[in-house]
mmCIF file of C-alpha atoms and ligand atoms in Angstrom:
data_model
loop_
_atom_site.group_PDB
_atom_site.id
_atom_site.type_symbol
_atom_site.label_atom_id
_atom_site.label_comp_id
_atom_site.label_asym_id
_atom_site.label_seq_id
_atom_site.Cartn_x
_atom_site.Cartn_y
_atom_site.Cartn_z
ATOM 1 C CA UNK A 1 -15.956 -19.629 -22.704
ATOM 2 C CA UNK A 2 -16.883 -16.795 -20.633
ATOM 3 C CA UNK A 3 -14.010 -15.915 -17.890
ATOM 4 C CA UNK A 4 -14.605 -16.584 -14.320
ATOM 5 C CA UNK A 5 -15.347 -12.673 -12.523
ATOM 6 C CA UNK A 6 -11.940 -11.892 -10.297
ATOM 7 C CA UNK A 7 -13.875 -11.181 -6.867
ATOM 8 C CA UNK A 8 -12.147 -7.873 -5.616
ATOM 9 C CA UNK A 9 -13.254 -6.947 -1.977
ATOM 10 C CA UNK A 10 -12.894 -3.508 -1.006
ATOM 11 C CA UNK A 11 -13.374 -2.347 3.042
ATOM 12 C CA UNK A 12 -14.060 0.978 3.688
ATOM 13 C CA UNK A 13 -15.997 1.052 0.742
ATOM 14 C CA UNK A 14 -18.167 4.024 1.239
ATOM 15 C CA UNK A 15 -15.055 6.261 2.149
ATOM 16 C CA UNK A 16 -13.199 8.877 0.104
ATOM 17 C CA UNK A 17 -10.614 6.328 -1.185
ATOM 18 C CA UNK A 18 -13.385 3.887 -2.223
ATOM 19 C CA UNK A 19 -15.070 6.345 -3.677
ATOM 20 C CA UNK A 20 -11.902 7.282 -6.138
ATOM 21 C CA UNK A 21 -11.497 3.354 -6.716
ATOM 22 C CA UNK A 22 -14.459 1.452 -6.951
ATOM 23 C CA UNK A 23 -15.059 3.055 -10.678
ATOM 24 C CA UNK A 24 -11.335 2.246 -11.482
ATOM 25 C CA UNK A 25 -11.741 -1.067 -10.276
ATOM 26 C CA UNK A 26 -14.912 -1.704 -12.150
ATOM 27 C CA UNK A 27 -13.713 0.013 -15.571
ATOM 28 C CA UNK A 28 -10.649 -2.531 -15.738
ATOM 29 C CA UNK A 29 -7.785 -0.877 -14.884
ATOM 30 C CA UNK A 30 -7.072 -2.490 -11.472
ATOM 31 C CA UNK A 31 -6.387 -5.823 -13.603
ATOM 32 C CA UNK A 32 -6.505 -5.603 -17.141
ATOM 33 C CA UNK A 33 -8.791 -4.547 -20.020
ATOM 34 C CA UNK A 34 -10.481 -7.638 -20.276
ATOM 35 C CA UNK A 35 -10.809 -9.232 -16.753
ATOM 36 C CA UNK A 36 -14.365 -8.906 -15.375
ATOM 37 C CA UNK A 37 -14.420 -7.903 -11.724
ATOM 38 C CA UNK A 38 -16.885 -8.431 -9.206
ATOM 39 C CA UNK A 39 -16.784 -6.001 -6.520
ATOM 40 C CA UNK A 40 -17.531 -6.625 -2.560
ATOM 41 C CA UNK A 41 -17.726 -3.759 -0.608
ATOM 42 C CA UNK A 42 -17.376 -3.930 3.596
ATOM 43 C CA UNK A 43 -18.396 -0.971 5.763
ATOM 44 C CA UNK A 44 -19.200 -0.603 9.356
ATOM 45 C CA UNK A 45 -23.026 -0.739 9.695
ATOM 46 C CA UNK A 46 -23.510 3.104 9.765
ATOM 47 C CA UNK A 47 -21.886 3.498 6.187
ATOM 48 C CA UNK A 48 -23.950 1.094 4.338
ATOM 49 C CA UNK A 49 -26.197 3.001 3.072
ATOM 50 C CA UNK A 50 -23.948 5.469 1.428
ATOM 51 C CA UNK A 51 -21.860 2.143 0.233
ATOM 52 C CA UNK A 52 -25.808 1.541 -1.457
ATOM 53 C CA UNK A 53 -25.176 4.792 -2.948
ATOM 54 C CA UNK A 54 -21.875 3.977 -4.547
ATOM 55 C CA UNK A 55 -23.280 1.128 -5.754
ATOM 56 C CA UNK A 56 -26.031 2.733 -6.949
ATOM 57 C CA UNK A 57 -23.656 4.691 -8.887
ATOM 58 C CA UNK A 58 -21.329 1.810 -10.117
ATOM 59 C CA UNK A 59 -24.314 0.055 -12.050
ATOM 60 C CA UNK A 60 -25.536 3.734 -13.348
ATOM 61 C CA UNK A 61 -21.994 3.494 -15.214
ATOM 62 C CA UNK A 62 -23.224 0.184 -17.136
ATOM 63 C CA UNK A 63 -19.283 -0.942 -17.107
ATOM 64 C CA UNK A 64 -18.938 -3.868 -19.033
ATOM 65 C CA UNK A 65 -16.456 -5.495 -16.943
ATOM 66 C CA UNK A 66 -18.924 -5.453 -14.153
ATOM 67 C CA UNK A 67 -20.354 -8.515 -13.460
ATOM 68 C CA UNK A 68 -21.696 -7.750 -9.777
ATOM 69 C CA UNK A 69 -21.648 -6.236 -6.680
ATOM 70 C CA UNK A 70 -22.570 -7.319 -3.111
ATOM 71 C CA UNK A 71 -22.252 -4.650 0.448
ATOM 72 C CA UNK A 72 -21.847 -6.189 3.594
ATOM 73 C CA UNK A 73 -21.193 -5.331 7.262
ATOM 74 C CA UNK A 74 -19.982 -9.077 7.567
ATOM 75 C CA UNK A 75 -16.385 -9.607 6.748
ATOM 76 C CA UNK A 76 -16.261 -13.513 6.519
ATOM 77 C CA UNK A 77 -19.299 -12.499 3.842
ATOM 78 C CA UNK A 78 -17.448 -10.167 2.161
ATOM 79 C CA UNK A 79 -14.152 -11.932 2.055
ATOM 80 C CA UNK A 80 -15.905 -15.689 1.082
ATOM 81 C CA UNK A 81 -14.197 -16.446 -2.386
ATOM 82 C CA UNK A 82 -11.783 -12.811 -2.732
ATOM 83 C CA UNK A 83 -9.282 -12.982 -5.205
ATOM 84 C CA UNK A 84 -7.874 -9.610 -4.272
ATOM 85 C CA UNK A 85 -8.721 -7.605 -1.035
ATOM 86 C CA UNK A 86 -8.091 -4.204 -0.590
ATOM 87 C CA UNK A 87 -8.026 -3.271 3.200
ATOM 88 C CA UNK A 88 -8.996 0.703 2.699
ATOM 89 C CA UNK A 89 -10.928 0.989 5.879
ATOM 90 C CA UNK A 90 -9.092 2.214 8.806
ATOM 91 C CA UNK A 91 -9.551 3.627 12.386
ATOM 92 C CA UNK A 92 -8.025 7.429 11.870
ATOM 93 C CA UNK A 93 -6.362 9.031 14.806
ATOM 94 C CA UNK A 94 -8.812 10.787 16.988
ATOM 95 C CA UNK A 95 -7.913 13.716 19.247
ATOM 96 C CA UNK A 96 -6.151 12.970 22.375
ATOM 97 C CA UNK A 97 -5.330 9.478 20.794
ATOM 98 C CA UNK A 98 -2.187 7.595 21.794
ATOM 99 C CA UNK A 99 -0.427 5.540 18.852
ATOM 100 C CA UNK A 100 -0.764 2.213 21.463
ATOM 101 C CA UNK A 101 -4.792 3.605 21.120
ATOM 102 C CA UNK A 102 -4.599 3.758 17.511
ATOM 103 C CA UNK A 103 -3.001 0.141 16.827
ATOM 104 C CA UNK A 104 -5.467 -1.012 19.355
ATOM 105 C CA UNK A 105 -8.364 0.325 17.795
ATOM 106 C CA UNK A 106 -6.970 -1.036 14.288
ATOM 107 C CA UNK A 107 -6.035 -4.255 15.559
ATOM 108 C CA UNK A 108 -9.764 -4.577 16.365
ATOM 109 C CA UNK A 109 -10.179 -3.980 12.586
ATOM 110 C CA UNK A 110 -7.606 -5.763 11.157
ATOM 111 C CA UNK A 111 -7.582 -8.997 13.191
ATOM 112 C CA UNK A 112 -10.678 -9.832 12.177
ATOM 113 C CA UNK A 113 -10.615 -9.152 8.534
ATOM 114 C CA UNK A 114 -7.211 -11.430 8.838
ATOM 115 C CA UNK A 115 -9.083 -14.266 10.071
ATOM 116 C CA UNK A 116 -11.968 -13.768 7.416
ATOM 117 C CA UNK A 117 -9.860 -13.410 5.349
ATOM 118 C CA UNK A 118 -8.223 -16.923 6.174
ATOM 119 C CA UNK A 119 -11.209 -19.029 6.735
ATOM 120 C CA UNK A 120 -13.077 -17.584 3.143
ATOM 121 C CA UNK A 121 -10.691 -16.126 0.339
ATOM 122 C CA UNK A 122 -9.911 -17.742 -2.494
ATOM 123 C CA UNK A 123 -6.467 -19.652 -2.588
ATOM 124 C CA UNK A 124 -4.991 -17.094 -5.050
ATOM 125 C CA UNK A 125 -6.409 -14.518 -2.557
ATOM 126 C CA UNK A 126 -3.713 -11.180 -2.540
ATOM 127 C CA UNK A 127 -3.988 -8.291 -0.145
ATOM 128 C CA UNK A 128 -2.855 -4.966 0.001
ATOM 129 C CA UNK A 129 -3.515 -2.794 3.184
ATOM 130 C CA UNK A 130 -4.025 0.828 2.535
ATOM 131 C CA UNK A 131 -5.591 1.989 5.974
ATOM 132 C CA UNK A 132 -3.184 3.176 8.099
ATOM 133 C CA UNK A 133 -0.702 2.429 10.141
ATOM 134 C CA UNK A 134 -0.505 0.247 6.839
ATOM 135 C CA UNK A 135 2.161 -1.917 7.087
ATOM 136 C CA UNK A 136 1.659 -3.307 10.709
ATOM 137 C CA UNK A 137 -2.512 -3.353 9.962
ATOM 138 C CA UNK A 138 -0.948 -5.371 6.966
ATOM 139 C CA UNK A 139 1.053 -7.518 9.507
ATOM 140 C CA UNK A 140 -2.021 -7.826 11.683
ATOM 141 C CA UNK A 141 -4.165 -8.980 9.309
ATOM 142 C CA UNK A 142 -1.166 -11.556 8.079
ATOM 143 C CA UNK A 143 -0.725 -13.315 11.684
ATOM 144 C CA UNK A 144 -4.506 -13.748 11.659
ATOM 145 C CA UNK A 145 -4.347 -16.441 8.735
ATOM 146 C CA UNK A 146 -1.674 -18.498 9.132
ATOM 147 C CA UNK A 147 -3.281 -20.789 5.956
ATOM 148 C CA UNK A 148 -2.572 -18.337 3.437
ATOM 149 C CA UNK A 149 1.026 -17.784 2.682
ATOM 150 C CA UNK A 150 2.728 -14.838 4.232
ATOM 151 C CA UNK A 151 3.661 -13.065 0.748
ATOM 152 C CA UNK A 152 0.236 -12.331 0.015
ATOM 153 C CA UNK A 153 0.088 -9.457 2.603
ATOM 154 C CA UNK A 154 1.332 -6.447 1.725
ATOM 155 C CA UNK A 155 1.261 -2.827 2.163
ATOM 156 C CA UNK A 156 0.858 0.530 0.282
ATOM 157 C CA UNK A 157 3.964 2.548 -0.629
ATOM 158 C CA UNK A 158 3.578 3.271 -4.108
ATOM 159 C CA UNK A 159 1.885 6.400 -3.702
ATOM 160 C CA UNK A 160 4.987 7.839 -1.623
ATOM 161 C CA UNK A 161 7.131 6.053 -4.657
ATOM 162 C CA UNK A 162 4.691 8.181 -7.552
ATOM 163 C CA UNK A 163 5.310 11.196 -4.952
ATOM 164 C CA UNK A 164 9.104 10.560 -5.350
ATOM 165 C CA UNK A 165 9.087 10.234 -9.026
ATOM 166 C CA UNK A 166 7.009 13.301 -9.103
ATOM 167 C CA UNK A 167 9.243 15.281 -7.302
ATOM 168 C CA UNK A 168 12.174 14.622 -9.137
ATOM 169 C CA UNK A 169 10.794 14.761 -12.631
ATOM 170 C CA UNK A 170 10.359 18.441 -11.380
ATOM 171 C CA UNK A 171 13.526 19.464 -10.137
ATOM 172 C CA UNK A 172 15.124 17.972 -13.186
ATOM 173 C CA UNK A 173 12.564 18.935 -15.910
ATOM 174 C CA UNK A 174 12.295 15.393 -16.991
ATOM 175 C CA UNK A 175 9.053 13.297 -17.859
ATOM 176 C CA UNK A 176 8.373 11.409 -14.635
ATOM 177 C CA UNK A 177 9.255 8.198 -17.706
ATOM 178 C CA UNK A 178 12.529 9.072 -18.057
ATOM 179 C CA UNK A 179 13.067 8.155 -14.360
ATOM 180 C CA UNK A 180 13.983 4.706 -13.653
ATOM 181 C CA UNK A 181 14.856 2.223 -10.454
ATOM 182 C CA UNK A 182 13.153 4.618 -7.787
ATOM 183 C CA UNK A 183 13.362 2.987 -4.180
ATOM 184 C CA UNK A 184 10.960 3.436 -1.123
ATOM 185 C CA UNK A 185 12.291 1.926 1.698
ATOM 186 C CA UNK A 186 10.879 0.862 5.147
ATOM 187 C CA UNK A 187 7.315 2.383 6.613
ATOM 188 C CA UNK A 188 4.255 4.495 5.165
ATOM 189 C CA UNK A 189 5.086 6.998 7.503
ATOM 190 C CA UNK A 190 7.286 10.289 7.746
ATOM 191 C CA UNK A 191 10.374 8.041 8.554
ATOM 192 C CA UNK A 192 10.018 6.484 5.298
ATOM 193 C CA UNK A 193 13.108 6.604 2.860
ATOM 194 C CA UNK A 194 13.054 7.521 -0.889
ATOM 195 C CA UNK A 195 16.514 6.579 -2.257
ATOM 196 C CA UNK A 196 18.097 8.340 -4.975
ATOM 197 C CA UNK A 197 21.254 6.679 -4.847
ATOM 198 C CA UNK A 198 19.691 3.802 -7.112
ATOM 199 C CA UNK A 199 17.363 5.917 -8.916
ATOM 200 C CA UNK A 200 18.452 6.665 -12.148
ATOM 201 C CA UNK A 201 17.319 9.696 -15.218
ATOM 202 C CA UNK A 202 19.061 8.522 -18.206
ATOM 203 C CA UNK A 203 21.228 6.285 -17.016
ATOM 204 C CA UNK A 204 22.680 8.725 -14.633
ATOM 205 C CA UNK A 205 21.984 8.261 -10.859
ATOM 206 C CA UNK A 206 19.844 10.211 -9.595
ATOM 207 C CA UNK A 207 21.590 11.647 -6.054
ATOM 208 C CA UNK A 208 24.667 12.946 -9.065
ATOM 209 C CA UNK A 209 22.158 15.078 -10.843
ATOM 210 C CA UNK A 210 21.079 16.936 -7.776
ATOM 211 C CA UNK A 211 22.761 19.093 -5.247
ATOM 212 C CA UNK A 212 23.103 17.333 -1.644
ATOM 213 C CA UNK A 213 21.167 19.675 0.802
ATOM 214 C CA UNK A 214 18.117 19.696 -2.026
ATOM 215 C CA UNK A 215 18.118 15.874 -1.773
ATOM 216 C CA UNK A 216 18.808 15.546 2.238
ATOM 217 C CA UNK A 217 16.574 18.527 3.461
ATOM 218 C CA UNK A 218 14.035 18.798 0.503
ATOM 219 C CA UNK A 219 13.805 15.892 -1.274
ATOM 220 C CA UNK A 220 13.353 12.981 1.693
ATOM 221 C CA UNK A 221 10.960 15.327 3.835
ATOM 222 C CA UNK A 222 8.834 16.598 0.778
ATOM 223 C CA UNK A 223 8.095 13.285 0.129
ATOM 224 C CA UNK A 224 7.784 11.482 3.641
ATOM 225 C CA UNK A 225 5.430 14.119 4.737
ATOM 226 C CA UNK A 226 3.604 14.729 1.384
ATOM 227 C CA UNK A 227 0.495 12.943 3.398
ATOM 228 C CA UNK A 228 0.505 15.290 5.777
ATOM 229 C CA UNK A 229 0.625 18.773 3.396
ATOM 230 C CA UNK A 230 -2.483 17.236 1.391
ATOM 231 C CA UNK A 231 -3.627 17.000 4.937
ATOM 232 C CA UNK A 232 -3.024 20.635 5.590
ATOM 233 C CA UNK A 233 -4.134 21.565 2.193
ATOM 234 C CA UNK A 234 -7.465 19.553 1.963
ATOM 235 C CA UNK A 235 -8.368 19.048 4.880
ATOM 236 C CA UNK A 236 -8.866 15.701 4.136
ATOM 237 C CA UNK A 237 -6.228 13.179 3.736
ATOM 238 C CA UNK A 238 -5.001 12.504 -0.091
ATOM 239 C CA UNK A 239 -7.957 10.091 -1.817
ATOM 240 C CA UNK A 240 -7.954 10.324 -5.817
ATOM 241 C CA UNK A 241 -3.603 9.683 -5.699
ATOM 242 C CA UNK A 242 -3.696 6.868 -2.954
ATOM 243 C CA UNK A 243 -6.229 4.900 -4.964
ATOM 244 C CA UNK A 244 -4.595 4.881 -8.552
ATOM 245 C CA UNK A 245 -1.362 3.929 -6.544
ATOM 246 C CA UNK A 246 -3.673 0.718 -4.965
ATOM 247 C CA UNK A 247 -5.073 0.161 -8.622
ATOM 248 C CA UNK A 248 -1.009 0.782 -9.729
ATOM 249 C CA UNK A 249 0.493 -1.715 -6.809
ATOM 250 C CA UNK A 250 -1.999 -4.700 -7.774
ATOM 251 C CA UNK A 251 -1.932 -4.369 -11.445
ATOM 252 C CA UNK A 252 1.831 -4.528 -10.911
ATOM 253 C CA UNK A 253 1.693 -7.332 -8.631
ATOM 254 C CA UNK A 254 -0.985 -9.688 -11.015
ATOM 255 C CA UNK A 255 0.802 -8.520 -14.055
ATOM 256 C CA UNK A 256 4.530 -8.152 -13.368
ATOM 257 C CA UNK A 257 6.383 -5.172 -13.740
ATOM 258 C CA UNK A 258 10.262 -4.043 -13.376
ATOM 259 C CA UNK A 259 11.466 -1.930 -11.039
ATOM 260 C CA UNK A 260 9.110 -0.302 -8.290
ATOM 261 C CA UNK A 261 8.660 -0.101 -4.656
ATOM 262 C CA UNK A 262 6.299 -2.250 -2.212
ATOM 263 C CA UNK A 263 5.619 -2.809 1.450
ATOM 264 C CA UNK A 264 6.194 -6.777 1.344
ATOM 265 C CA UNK A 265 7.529 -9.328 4.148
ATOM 266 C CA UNK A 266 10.935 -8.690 4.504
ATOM 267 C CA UNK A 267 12.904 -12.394 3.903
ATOM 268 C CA UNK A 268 16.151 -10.507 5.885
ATOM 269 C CA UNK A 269 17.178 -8.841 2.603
ATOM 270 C CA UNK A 270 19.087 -5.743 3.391
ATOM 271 C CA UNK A 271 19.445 -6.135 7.222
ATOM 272 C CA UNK A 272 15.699 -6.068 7.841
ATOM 273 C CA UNK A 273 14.327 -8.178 10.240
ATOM 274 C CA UNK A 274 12.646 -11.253 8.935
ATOM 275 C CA UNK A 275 8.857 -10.768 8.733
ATOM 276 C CA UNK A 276 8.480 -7.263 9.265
ATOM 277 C CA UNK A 277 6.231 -5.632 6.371
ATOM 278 C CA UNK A 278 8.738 -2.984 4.950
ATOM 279 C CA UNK A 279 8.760 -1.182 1.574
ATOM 280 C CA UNK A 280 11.586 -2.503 -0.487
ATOM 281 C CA UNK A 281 12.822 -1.837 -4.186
ATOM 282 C CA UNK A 282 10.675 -4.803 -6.118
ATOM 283 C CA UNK A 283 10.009 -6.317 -9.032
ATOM 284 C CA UNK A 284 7.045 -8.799 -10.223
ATOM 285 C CA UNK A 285 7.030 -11.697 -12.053
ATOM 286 C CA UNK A 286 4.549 -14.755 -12.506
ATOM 287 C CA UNK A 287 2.132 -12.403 -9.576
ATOM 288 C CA UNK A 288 4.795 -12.831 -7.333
ATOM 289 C CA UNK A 289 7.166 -9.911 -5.521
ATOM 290 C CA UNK A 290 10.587 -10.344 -5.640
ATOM 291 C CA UNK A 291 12.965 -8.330 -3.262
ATOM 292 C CA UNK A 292 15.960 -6.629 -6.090
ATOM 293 C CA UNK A 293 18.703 -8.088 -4.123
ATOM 294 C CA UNK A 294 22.623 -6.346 -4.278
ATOM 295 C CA UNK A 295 22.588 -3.348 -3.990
ATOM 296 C CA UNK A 296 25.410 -1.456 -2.378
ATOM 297 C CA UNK A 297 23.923 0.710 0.471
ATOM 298 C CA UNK A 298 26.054 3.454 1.382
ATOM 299 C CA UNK A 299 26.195 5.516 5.006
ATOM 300 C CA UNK A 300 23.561 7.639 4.366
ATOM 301 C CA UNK A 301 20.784 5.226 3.371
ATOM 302 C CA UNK A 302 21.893 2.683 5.974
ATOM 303 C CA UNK A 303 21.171 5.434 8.145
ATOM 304 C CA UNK A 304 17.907 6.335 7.306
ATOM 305 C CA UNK A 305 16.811 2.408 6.180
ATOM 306 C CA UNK A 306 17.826 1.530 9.750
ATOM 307 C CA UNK A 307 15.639 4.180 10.966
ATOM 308 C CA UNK A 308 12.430 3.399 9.467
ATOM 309 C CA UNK A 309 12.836 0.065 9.800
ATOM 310 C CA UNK A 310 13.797 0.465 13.593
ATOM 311 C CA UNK A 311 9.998 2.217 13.550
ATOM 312 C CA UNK A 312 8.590 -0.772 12.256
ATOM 313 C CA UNK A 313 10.160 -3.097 15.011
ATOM 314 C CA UNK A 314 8.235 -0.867 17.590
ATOM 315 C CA UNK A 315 4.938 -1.160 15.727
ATOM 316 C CA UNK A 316 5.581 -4.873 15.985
ATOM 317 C CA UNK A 317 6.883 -5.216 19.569
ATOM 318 C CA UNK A 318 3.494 -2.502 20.202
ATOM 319 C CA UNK A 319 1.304 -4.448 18.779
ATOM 320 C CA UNK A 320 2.776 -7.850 20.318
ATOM 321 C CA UNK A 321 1.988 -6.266 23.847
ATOM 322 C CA UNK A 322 -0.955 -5.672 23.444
ATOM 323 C CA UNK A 323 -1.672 -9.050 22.341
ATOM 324 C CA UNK A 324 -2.854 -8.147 18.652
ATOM 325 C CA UNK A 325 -0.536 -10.368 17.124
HETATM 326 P P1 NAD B 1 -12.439 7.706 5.101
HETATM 327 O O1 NAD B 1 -12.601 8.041 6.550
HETATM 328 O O2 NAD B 1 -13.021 8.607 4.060
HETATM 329 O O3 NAD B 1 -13.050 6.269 4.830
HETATM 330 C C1 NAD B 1 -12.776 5.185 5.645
HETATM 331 C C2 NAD B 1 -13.975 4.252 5.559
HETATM 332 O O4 NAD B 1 -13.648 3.086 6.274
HETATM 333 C C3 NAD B 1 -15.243 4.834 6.192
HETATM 334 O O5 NAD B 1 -16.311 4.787 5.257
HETATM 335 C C4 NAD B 1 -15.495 3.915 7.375
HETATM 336 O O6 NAD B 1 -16.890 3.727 7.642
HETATM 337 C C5 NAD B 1 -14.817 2.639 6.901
HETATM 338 N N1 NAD B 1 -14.479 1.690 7.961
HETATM 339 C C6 NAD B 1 -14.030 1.935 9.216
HETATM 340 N N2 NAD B 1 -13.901 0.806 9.896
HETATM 341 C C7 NAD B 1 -14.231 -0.201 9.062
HETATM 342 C C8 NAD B 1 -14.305 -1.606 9.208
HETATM 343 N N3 NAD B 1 -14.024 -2.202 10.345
HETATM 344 N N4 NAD B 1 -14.696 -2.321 8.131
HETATM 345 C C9 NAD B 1 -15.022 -1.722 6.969
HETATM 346 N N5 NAD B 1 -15.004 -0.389 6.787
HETATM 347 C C10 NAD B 1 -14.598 0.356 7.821
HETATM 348 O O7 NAD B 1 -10.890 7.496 4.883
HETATM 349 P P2 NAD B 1 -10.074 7.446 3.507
HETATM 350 O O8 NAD B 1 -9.669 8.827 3.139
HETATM 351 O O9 NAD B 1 -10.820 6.620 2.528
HETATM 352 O O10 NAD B 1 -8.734 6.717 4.000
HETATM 353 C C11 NAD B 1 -8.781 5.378 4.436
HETATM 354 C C12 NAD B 1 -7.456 4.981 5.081
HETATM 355 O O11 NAD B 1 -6.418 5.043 4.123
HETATM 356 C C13 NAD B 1 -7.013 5.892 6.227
HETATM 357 O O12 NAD B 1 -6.456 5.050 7.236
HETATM 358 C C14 NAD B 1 -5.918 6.728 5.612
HETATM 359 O O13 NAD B 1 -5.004 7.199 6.588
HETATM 360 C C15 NAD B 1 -5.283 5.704 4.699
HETATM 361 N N6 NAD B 1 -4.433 6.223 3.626
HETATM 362 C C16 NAD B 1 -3.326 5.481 3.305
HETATM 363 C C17 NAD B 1 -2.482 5.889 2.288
HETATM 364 C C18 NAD B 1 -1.263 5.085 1.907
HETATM 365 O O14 NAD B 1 -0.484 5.575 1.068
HETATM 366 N N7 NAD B 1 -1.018 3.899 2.446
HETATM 367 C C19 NAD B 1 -2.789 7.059 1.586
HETATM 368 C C20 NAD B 1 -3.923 7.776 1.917
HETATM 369 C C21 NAD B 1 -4.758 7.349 2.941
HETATM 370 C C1 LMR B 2 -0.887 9.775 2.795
HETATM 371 O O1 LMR B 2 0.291 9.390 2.665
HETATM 372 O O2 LMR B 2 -1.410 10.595 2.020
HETATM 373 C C2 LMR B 2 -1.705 9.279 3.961
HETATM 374 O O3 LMR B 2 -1.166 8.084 4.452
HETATM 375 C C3 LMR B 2 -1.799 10.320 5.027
HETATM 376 C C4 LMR B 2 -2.714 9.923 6.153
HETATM 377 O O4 LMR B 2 -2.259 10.051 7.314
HETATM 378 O O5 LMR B 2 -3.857 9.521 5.906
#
C-alpha cells in the first residue's frame, strides 16, 4: 500500500532559507529516500505570491516524492495535520530596535503559530524553530500548546555545530568525518559554546590537539559569530548552510543518530534550568532526543555554559514580562 505523505509545514516559505529548503525537502532528504512529503508553506500576506512562485518551481522539478503543496497566510490552515513544522519565518532586527522590541515583535509571530500549532498538528507533530532569537521563539511557540508534549519543540544549533566541525577539520587537516562527539552548548547566539574538551579526532580530544589561545580566542568566537561574518560578507544572513543543517537536525531527530548537538528542553541536565530551550550534546533514538548525560565539565566550560545559559534565563524572564509566555 501506498505510504501516507509526511505533511511538512514550512513558515517563511517565500524567504531565502525556504528557498534553499523547500527543494531539499521535496527531493527526500529532509526524511528519507522513500518518504513522500507534502509541503505547506505560511507567509505573511505580502509574500504569497512569490511563495506561488516557489511553488511554481517545486512542481516544475516533477519530484517524485512530492505528493502536494498548499500556501497559506492562515497558520491554523497551514499547521492542520503537520507532522513536522519548520518555524523559518522570523521578525529580523530593524534599525533602532531594542531586543525587548524584537521578542515582542516575534512573540506576535510565534505565539500564534504555538497555538496553531496545538489546536491542528498531527499527534506525532515535531518542531524545530530556525527564526531567530531561536530558542526562546522555540520556547514561545512551546508555552502556546500545552497539549503537545514539551520535547517536540526545539531549536536550531546544528549549523553552529557543522561550523565547529568545519573549523576544526581545518586547523587539523582532517576530514570533517574523522571528528567525533562535537558539543554546542546553550543559545544560537554569539554567547554560544562549542566544546572541544569532549570533541574528539581519532580518539584524541580535541582541546589536546590544539594550542590554548587558538581554541579560547579563535576557535569559540569564529564560530559564535560565524552568523554575523556571512552577515558582513553577504549581506544577507547565511541561507543555503542554515537549511541543510534544518534538513540535517530533523533527519537526525526522525531517524536517530549518535552524537550531535540540539537546542532541546533542558530536563536540569548539566546545571541548566529546567525548561529552558538550550543546545546540549544529543543523541536520537526511536525520534526521540536524549540529553548525553556524564560528562565531566571542567572550569572553563562551566564558565562559558553558565554564560550562555545565564542569556537564555533573560530571554525567558524578557519574554515573561512582557506577557508572551
Ligand atoms: P528572509 O527575510 O529571507 O525570510 C523570512 C520570511 O519569513 C519572509 O519571506 C517573510 O515574509 C516571512 N515571515 C515573516 N513573518 C512571518 C509570519 N508571521 N508567518 C510566516 N512567514 C513570515 O529571512 P531568512 O534568511 O530566510 O531567515 C529567516 C530566519 O532564520 C531569520 O530570523 C534568521 O535570523 C534566522 N536564521 C537562523 C539560523 C540558525 O542557525 N538558527 C541561521 C540563519 C538564519
Ligand atoms: C546565523 O547563525 O547564520 C544566523 O543566525 C545569523 C542571523 O542573525 O540571522
Amino acid at each position: 500500500m501506498a505510504q501516507t505523505p509526511v505533511k511538512v509545514t514550512v513558515t517563511g516559505a517565500a524567504g531565502q532559507i525556504g528557498y534553499a529548503l523547500l527543494f531539499r525537502i521535496a527531493s527526500g532528504q529532509l526524511l528519507g529516500a522513500d518518504v513522500p512529503v507534502t509541503l505547506s508553506l505560511l507567509e505573511i500576506p505580502q509574500a504569497v505570491k512569490a511563495a506561488e512562485g516557489t511553488a511554481m518551481e517545486l512542481d516544475d522539478c516533477a519530484f517524485p516524492l512530492l505528493s502536494g503543496i498548499e500556501i497559506t497566510d492562515d497558520p491554523n490552515v497551514a499547521f492542520d495535520g503537520a507532522n513536522v513544522a519548520l518555524l523559518v519565518g522570523a521578525r529580523p532586527r530593524g534599525k533602532g530596535m531594542e531586543r525587548g522590541d524584537l521578542l515582542q515583535a516575534n512573540g506576535g509571530i510565534f505565539g500564534p503559530q504555538g497555538k496553531a500549532i496545538n489546536d491542528h498538528a498531527a499527534d506525532d507533530i515535531r518542531v524545530l524553530a530556525v527564526g531567530n532569537p531561536a530558542n526562546t521563539n522555540a520556547l514561545i511557540a512551546q508555552q502556546h500548546a500545552p497539549d503537545v508534549p514539551a520535547e517536540r519543540f526545539t531549536a536550531m544549533t546544528r549549523l553552529d555545530h557543522n561550523r565547529a566541525l568545519s573549523q576544526l577539520a581545518a586547523k587539523l587537516g582532517v576530514p570533517v568525518t574523522e571528528i567525533k562527539k562535537m558539543t554546542i552548548w546553550g543559545n544560537h547566539s554569539a554567547t554560544q559554546y562549542p566544546d572541544l574538551f569532549h570533541a574528539e579526532v581519532g580518539g584524541k580530544i580535541a582541546a589536546e590537539l590544539v594550542d590554548e589561545a587558538w581554541l579560547r580566542d579563535t576557535f569559540i568566537p569564529t564560530v559564535a559569530k560565524r552568523g554575523a561574518a556571512i552577515i558582513e560578507a553577504r549581506g544577507a544572513s547565511s541561507a543555503a548552510s542554515a537549511a541543510n543543517a534544518a534538513i540535517d537536525h530533523v533527519f537526525d531527530w526522525v531517524n536517530g543518530t549518535a552524537w550531535t548537538s540540539a537546542a532541546i528542553p533542558s530536563d536540569g541536565s548539566y546545571g541548566v534550568p529546567e525548561g529552558l530551550i538550550s543546545s546540549f550534546p544529543v543523541t536520537s533514538r526511536d525520534g526521540k532526543w536524549e540529553i548525553i548525560q556524564g560528562l565531566e565539565i571542567d572550569a572553563f566550560s562551566r564558565e562559558r555554559i553558565d554564560a550562555t545559559v545565564r542569556e537564555l534565563e533573560e530571554e525567558r524572564s524578557a519574554v515573561r514580562e512582557l506577557g508572551l509566555i
